[in-house]
Short mmCIF file of C-alpha atoms and ligand atoms in Angstrom, two decimals:
data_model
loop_
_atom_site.label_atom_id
_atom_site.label_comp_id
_atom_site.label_asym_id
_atom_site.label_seq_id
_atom_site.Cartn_x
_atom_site.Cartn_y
_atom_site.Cartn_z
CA UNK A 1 123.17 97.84 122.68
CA UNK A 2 121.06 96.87 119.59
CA UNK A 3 118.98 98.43 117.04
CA UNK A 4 115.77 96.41 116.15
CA UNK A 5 113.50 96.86 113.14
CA UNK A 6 110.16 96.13 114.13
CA UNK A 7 108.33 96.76 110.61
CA UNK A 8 106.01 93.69 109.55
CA UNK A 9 104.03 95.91 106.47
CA UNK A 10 107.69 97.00 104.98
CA UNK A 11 110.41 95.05 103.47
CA UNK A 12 113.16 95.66 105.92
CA UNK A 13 116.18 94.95 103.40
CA UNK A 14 116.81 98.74 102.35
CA UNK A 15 116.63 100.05 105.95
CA UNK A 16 119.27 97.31 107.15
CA UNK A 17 121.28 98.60 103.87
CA UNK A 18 121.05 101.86 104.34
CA UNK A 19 122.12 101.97 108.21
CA UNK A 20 124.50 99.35 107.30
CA UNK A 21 126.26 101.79 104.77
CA UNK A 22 126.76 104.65 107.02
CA UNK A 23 127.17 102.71 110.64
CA UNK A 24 128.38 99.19 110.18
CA UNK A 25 129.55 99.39 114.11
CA UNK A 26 125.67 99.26 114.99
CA UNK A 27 124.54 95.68 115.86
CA UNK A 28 121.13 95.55 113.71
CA UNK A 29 118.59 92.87 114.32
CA UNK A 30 114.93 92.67 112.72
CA UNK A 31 112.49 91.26 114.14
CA UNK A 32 111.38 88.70 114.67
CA UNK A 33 114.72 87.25 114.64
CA UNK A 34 115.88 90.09 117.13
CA UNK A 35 116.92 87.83 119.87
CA UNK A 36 118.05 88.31 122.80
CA UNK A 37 115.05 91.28 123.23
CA UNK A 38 117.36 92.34 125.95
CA UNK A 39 119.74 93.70 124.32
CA UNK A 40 117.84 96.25 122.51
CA UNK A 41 118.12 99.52 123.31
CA UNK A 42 116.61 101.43 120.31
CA UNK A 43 113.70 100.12 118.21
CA UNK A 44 112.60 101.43 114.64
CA UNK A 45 109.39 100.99 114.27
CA UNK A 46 106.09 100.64 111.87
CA UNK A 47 102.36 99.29 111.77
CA UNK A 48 103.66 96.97 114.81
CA UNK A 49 102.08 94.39 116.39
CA UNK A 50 100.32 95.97 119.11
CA UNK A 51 101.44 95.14 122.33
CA UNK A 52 105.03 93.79 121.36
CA UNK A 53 107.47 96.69 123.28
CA UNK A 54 106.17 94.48 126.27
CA UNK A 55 109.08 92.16 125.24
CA UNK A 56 111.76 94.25 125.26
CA UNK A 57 112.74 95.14 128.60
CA UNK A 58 115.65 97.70 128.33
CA UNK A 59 113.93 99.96 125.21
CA UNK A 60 115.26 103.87 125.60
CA UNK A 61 114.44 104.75 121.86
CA UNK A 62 111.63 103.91 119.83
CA UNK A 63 111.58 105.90 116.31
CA UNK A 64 108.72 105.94 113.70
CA UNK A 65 109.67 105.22 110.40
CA UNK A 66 108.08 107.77 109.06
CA UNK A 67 106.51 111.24 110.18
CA UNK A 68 103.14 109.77 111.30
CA UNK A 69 103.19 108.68 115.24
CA UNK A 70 99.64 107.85 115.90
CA UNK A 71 99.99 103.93 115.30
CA UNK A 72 102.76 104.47 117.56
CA UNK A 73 101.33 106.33 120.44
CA UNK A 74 98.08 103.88 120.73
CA UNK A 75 100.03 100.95 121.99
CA UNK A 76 100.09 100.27 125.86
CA UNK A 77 103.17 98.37 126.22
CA UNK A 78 105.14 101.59 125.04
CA UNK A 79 107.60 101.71 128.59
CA UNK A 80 107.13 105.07 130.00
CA UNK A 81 111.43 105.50 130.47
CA UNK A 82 111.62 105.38 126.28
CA UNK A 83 111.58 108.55 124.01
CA UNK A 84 109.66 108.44 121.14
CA UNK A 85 111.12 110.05 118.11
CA UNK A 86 109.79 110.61 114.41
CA UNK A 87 111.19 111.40 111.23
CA UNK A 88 111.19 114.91 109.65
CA UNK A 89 112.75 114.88 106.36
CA UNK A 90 112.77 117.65 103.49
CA UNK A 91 112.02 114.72 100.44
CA UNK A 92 108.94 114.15 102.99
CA UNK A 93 108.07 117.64 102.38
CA UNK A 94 108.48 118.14 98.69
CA UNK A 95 106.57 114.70 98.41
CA UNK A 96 103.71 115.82 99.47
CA UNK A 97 104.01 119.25 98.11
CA UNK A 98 104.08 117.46 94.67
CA UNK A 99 100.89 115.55 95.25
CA UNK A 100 98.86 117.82 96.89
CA UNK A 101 100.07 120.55 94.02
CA UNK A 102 99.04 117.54 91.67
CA UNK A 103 95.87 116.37 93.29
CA UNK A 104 94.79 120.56 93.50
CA UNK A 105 95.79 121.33 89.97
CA UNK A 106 94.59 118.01 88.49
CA UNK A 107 91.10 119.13 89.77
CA UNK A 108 91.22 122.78 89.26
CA UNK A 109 92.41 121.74 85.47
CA UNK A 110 89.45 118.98 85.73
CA UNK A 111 91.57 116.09 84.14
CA UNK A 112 88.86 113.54 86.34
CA UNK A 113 85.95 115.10 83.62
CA UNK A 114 88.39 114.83 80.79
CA UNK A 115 89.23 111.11 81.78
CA UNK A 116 85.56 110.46 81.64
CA UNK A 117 84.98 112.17 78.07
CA UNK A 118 87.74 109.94 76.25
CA UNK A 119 85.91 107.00 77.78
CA UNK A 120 82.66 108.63 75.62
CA UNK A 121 84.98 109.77 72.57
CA UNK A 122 83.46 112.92 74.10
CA UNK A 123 85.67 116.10 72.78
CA UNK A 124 84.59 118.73 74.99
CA UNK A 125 86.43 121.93 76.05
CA UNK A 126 85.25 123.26 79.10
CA UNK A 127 86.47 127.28 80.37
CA UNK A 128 89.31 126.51 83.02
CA UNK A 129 89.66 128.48 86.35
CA UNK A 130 92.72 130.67 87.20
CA UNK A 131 94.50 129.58 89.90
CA UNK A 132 94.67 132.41 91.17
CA UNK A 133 91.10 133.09 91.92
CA UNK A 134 90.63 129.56 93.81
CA UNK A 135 90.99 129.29 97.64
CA UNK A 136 93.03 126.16 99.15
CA UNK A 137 92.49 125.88 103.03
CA UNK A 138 95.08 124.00 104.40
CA UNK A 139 94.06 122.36 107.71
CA UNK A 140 97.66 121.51 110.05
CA UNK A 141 99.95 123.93 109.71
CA UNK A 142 103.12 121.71 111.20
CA UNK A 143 106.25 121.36 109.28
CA UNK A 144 104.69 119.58 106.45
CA UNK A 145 101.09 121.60 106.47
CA UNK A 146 103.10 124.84 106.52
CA UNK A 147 105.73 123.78 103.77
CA UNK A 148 103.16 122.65 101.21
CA UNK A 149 100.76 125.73 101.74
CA UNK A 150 103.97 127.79 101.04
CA UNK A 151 104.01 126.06 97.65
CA UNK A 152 100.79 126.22 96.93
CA UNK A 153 100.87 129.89 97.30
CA UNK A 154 104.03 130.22 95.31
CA UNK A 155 102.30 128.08 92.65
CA UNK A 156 99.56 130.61 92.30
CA UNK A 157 96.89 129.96 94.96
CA UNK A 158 95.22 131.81 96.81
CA UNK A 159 95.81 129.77 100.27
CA UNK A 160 94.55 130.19 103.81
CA UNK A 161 95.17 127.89 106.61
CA UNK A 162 93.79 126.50 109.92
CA UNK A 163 95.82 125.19 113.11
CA UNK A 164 95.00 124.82 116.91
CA UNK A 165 96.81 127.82 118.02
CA UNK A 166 97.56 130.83 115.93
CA UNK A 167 100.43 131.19 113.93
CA UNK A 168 102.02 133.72 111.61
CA UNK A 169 102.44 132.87 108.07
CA UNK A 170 103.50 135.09 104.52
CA UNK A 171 101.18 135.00 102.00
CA UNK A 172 99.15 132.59 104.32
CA UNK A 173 95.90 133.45 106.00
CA UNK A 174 96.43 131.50 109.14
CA UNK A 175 92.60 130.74 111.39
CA UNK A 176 93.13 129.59 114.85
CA UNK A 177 91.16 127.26 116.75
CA UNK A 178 87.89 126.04 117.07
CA UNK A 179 86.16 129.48 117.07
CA UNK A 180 87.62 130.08 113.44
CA UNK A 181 86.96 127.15 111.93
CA UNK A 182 83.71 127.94 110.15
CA UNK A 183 85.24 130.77 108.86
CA UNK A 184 88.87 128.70 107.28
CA UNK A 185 85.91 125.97 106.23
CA UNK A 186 83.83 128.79 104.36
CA UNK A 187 86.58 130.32 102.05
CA UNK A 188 88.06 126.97 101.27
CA UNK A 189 87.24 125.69 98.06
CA UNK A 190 89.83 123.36 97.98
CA UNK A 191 90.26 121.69 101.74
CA UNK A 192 94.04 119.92 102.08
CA UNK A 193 94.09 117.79 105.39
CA UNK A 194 97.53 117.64 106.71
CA UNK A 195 96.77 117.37 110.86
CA UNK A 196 98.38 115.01 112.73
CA UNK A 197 96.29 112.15 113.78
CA UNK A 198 94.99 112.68 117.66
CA UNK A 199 92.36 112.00 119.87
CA UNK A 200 91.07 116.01 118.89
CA UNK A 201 91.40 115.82 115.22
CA UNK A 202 90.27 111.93 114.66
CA UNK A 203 86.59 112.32 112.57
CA UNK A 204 87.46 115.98 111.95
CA UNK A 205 85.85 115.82 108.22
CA UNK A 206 82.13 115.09 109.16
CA UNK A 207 79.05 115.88 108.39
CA UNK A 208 79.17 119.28 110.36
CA UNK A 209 82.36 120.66 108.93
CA UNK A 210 82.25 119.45 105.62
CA UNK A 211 78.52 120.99 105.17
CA UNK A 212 80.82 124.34 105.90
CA UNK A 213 82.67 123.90 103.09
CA UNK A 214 81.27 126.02 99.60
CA UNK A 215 79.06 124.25 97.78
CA UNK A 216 81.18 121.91 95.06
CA UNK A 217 84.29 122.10 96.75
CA UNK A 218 86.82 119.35 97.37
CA UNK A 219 88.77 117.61 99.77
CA UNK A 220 91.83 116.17 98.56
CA UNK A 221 93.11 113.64 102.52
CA UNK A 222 96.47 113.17 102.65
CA UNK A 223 97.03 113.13 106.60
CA UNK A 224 95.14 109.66 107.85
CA UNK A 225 91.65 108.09 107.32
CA UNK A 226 90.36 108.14 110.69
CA UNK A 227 90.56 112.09 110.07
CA UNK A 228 87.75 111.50 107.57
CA UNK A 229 83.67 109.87 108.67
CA UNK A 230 84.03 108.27 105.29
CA UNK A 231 79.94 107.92 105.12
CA UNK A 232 79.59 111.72 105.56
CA UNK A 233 81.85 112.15 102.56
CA UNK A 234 79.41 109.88 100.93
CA UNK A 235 76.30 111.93 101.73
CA UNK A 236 77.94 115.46 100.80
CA UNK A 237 78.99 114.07 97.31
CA UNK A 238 75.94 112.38 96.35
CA UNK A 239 73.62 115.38 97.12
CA UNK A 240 76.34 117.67 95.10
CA UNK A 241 77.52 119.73 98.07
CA UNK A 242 81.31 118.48 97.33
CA UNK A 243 82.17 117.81 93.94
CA UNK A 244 84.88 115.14 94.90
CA UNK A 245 87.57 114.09 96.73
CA UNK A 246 91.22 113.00 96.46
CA UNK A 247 91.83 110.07 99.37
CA UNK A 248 95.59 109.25 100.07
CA UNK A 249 94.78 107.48 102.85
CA UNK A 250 91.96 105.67 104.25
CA UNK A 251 90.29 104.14 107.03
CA UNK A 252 90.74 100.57 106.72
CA UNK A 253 94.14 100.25 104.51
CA UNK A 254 94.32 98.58 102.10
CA UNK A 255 91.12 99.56 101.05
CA UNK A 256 89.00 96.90 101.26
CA UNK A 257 87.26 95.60 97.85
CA UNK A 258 83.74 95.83 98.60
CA UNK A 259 84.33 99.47 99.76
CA UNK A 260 82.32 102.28 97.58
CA UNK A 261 85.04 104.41 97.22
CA UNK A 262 86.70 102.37 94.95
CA UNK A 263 84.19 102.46 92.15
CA UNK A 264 82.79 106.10 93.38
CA UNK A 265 82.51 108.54 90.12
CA UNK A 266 84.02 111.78 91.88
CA UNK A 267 86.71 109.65 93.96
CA UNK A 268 90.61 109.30 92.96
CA UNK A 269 92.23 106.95 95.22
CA UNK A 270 95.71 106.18 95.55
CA UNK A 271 97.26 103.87 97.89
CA UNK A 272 99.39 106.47 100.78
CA UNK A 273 101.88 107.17 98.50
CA UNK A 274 101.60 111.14 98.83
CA UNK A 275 104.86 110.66 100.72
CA UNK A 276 107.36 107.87 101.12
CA UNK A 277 109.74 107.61 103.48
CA UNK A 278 113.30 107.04 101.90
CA UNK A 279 115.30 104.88 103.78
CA UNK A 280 118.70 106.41 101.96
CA UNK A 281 117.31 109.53 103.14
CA UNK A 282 116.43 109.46 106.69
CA UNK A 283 119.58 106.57 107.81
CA UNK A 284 121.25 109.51 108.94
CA UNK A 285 119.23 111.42 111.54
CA UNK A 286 118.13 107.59 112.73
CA UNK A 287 121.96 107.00 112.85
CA UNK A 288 122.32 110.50 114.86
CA UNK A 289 119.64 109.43 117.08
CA UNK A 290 121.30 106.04 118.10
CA UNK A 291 124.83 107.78 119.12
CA UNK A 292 122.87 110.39 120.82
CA UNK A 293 121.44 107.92 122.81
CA UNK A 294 124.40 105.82 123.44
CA UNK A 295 126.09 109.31 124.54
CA UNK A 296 123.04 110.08 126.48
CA UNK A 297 122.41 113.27 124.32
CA UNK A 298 119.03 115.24 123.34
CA UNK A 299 116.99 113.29 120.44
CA UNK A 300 116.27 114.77 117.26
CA UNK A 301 112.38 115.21 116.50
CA UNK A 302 111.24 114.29 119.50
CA UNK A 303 107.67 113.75 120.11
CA UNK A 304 105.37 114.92 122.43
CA UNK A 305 103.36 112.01 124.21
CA UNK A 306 100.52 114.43 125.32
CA UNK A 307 100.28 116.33 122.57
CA UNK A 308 100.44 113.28 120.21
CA UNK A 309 102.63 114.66 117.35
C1 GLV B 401 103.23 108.35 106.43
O1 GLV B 401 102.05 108.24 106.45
C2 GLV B 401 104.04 108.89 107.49
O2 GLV B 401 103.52 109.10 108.60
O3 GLV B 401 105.23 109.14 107.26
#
């Protein structure tokens, strides 16, 4: 029984330390030094190489190592006997809470103008908005999409939100489905994307639904880039229907350097750091997971195959 790292974009050190610290009896391997692939049981897993579950015959566990599973759930040689699990962690949550809460604010308050005025020696005041007069639509309303519209109505927003079936939320406006999407898109001045990454939701922000939006709002992505036809975005800022955009993440990561977001006028980028995983943080429930395994219990956060999240 052996736990294998399988993470070729992260530096695997402070994941062995931190299991280390709180189960030294678990036999830890990283690959791709994990041999024999036999012996391992549980795999924790990101961004890798497609294909590779193939050679490990005996997997019962694969876990993300981090909330997102759609990497995950594209590759074929995932064995149909193994449970996939992901993480759900509350430093996740207030993560992204502080970014999106940053990303709103920092546009609401219009710090991107006043970054381009000191560039000009420009001193010029312009009348802020109230907080509480602008509309944030929050689009995924799963345990991060519903934790962060929470805050953004405690912080003052106004905030409605849109998910595939309908749910009941305090001080939320929730929209349900397809049929009420025009209607979430319409009052959202602000749009937050927080939806998992599926087959359904993958080019989500296009043309169509962005065009819903009102005129000069702004989309601030913090979910993945495939939600996003990056080319639409394009289109809608140049002819002034959005006034900008906040990207997190991206299609093709990193972003490549000939890409025109990166020079873009009404873009911020940052490099999907909205939310870090902490490997301190989250050894435990990936500790949990392995003894519930070896005892053959339930898995914490397990994820749905069909569903995708
Ligand atoms: C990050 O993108 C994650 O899925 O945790």
């Amino acid at each position: 029984m052996t736990l294998s790292l399988i993470c070729p974009t992260k530096y695997s050190a402070p994941w062995v330390a931190a299991i280390e610290a709180i189960a030294p009896e678990i036999d830890l391997r990283v690959w791709p030094d994990d041999d024999d692939k036999a012996d391992v049981t549980f795999a924790l897993v990101w961004a890798q190489p497609e294909g590779i579950f193939a050679e490990y015959p005996n997997l019962q566990v694969i876990s993300s190592m981090g909330a997102g599973v759609d990497n995950l759930l594209q590759d074929p040689s995932i064995p149909e006997q193994a449970t996939i699990v992901r993480i759900v962690d509350p430093r996740l949550v207030s993560q992204m809470g502080d970014y999106v809460l940053a990303a709103t604010l920092n546009h609401v308050r219009q710090f991107p103008t006043y970054a381009q005025q000191q560039q000009q020696q420009q001193w010029q005041p312009l009348q802020p908005r109230n907080i509480d007069e602008v509309t944030v639509g929050m689009m995924g309303l799963g345990q991060i999409g519903r934790a962060v519209a929470n805050r953004l109505a405690q912080a003052g927003f106004q905030v409605v939100g849109w998910s595939r079936g309908a749910k009941i939320m305090a001080g939320v406006t929730v929209f349900a489905g397809k049929n009420q999407m025009q209607d979430f898109l319409s009052a959202s001045e602000i749009l937050v994307c927080l939806l998992p990454l599926t087959s359904a939701t993958e080019n989500i922000l296009n043309a169509e639904t962005l065009a819903q939006l009102p005129q000069g709002a702004y989309l601030i992505n913090v979910a993945r880039g495939n939600h996003l036809v990056e080319e639409d975005l394009l289109s809608l800022l140049d002819d002034d229907h959005l006034s900008g955009a906040c990207l997190d993440v991206v299609s093709q990561e990193p972003l490549p350097q000939e890409h025109p977001f990166w020079s873009h006028p009404k873009i911020t980028i940052t490099p999907h750091i909205a939310s870090l995983t902490d490997p301190v943080s989250v050894a435990p429930q990936i500790v949990e997971n392995y003894r519930r395994m070896m005892a053959r219990q339930p898995l914490l956060n397990q994820v749905d195959r069909q569903q995708g999240y």
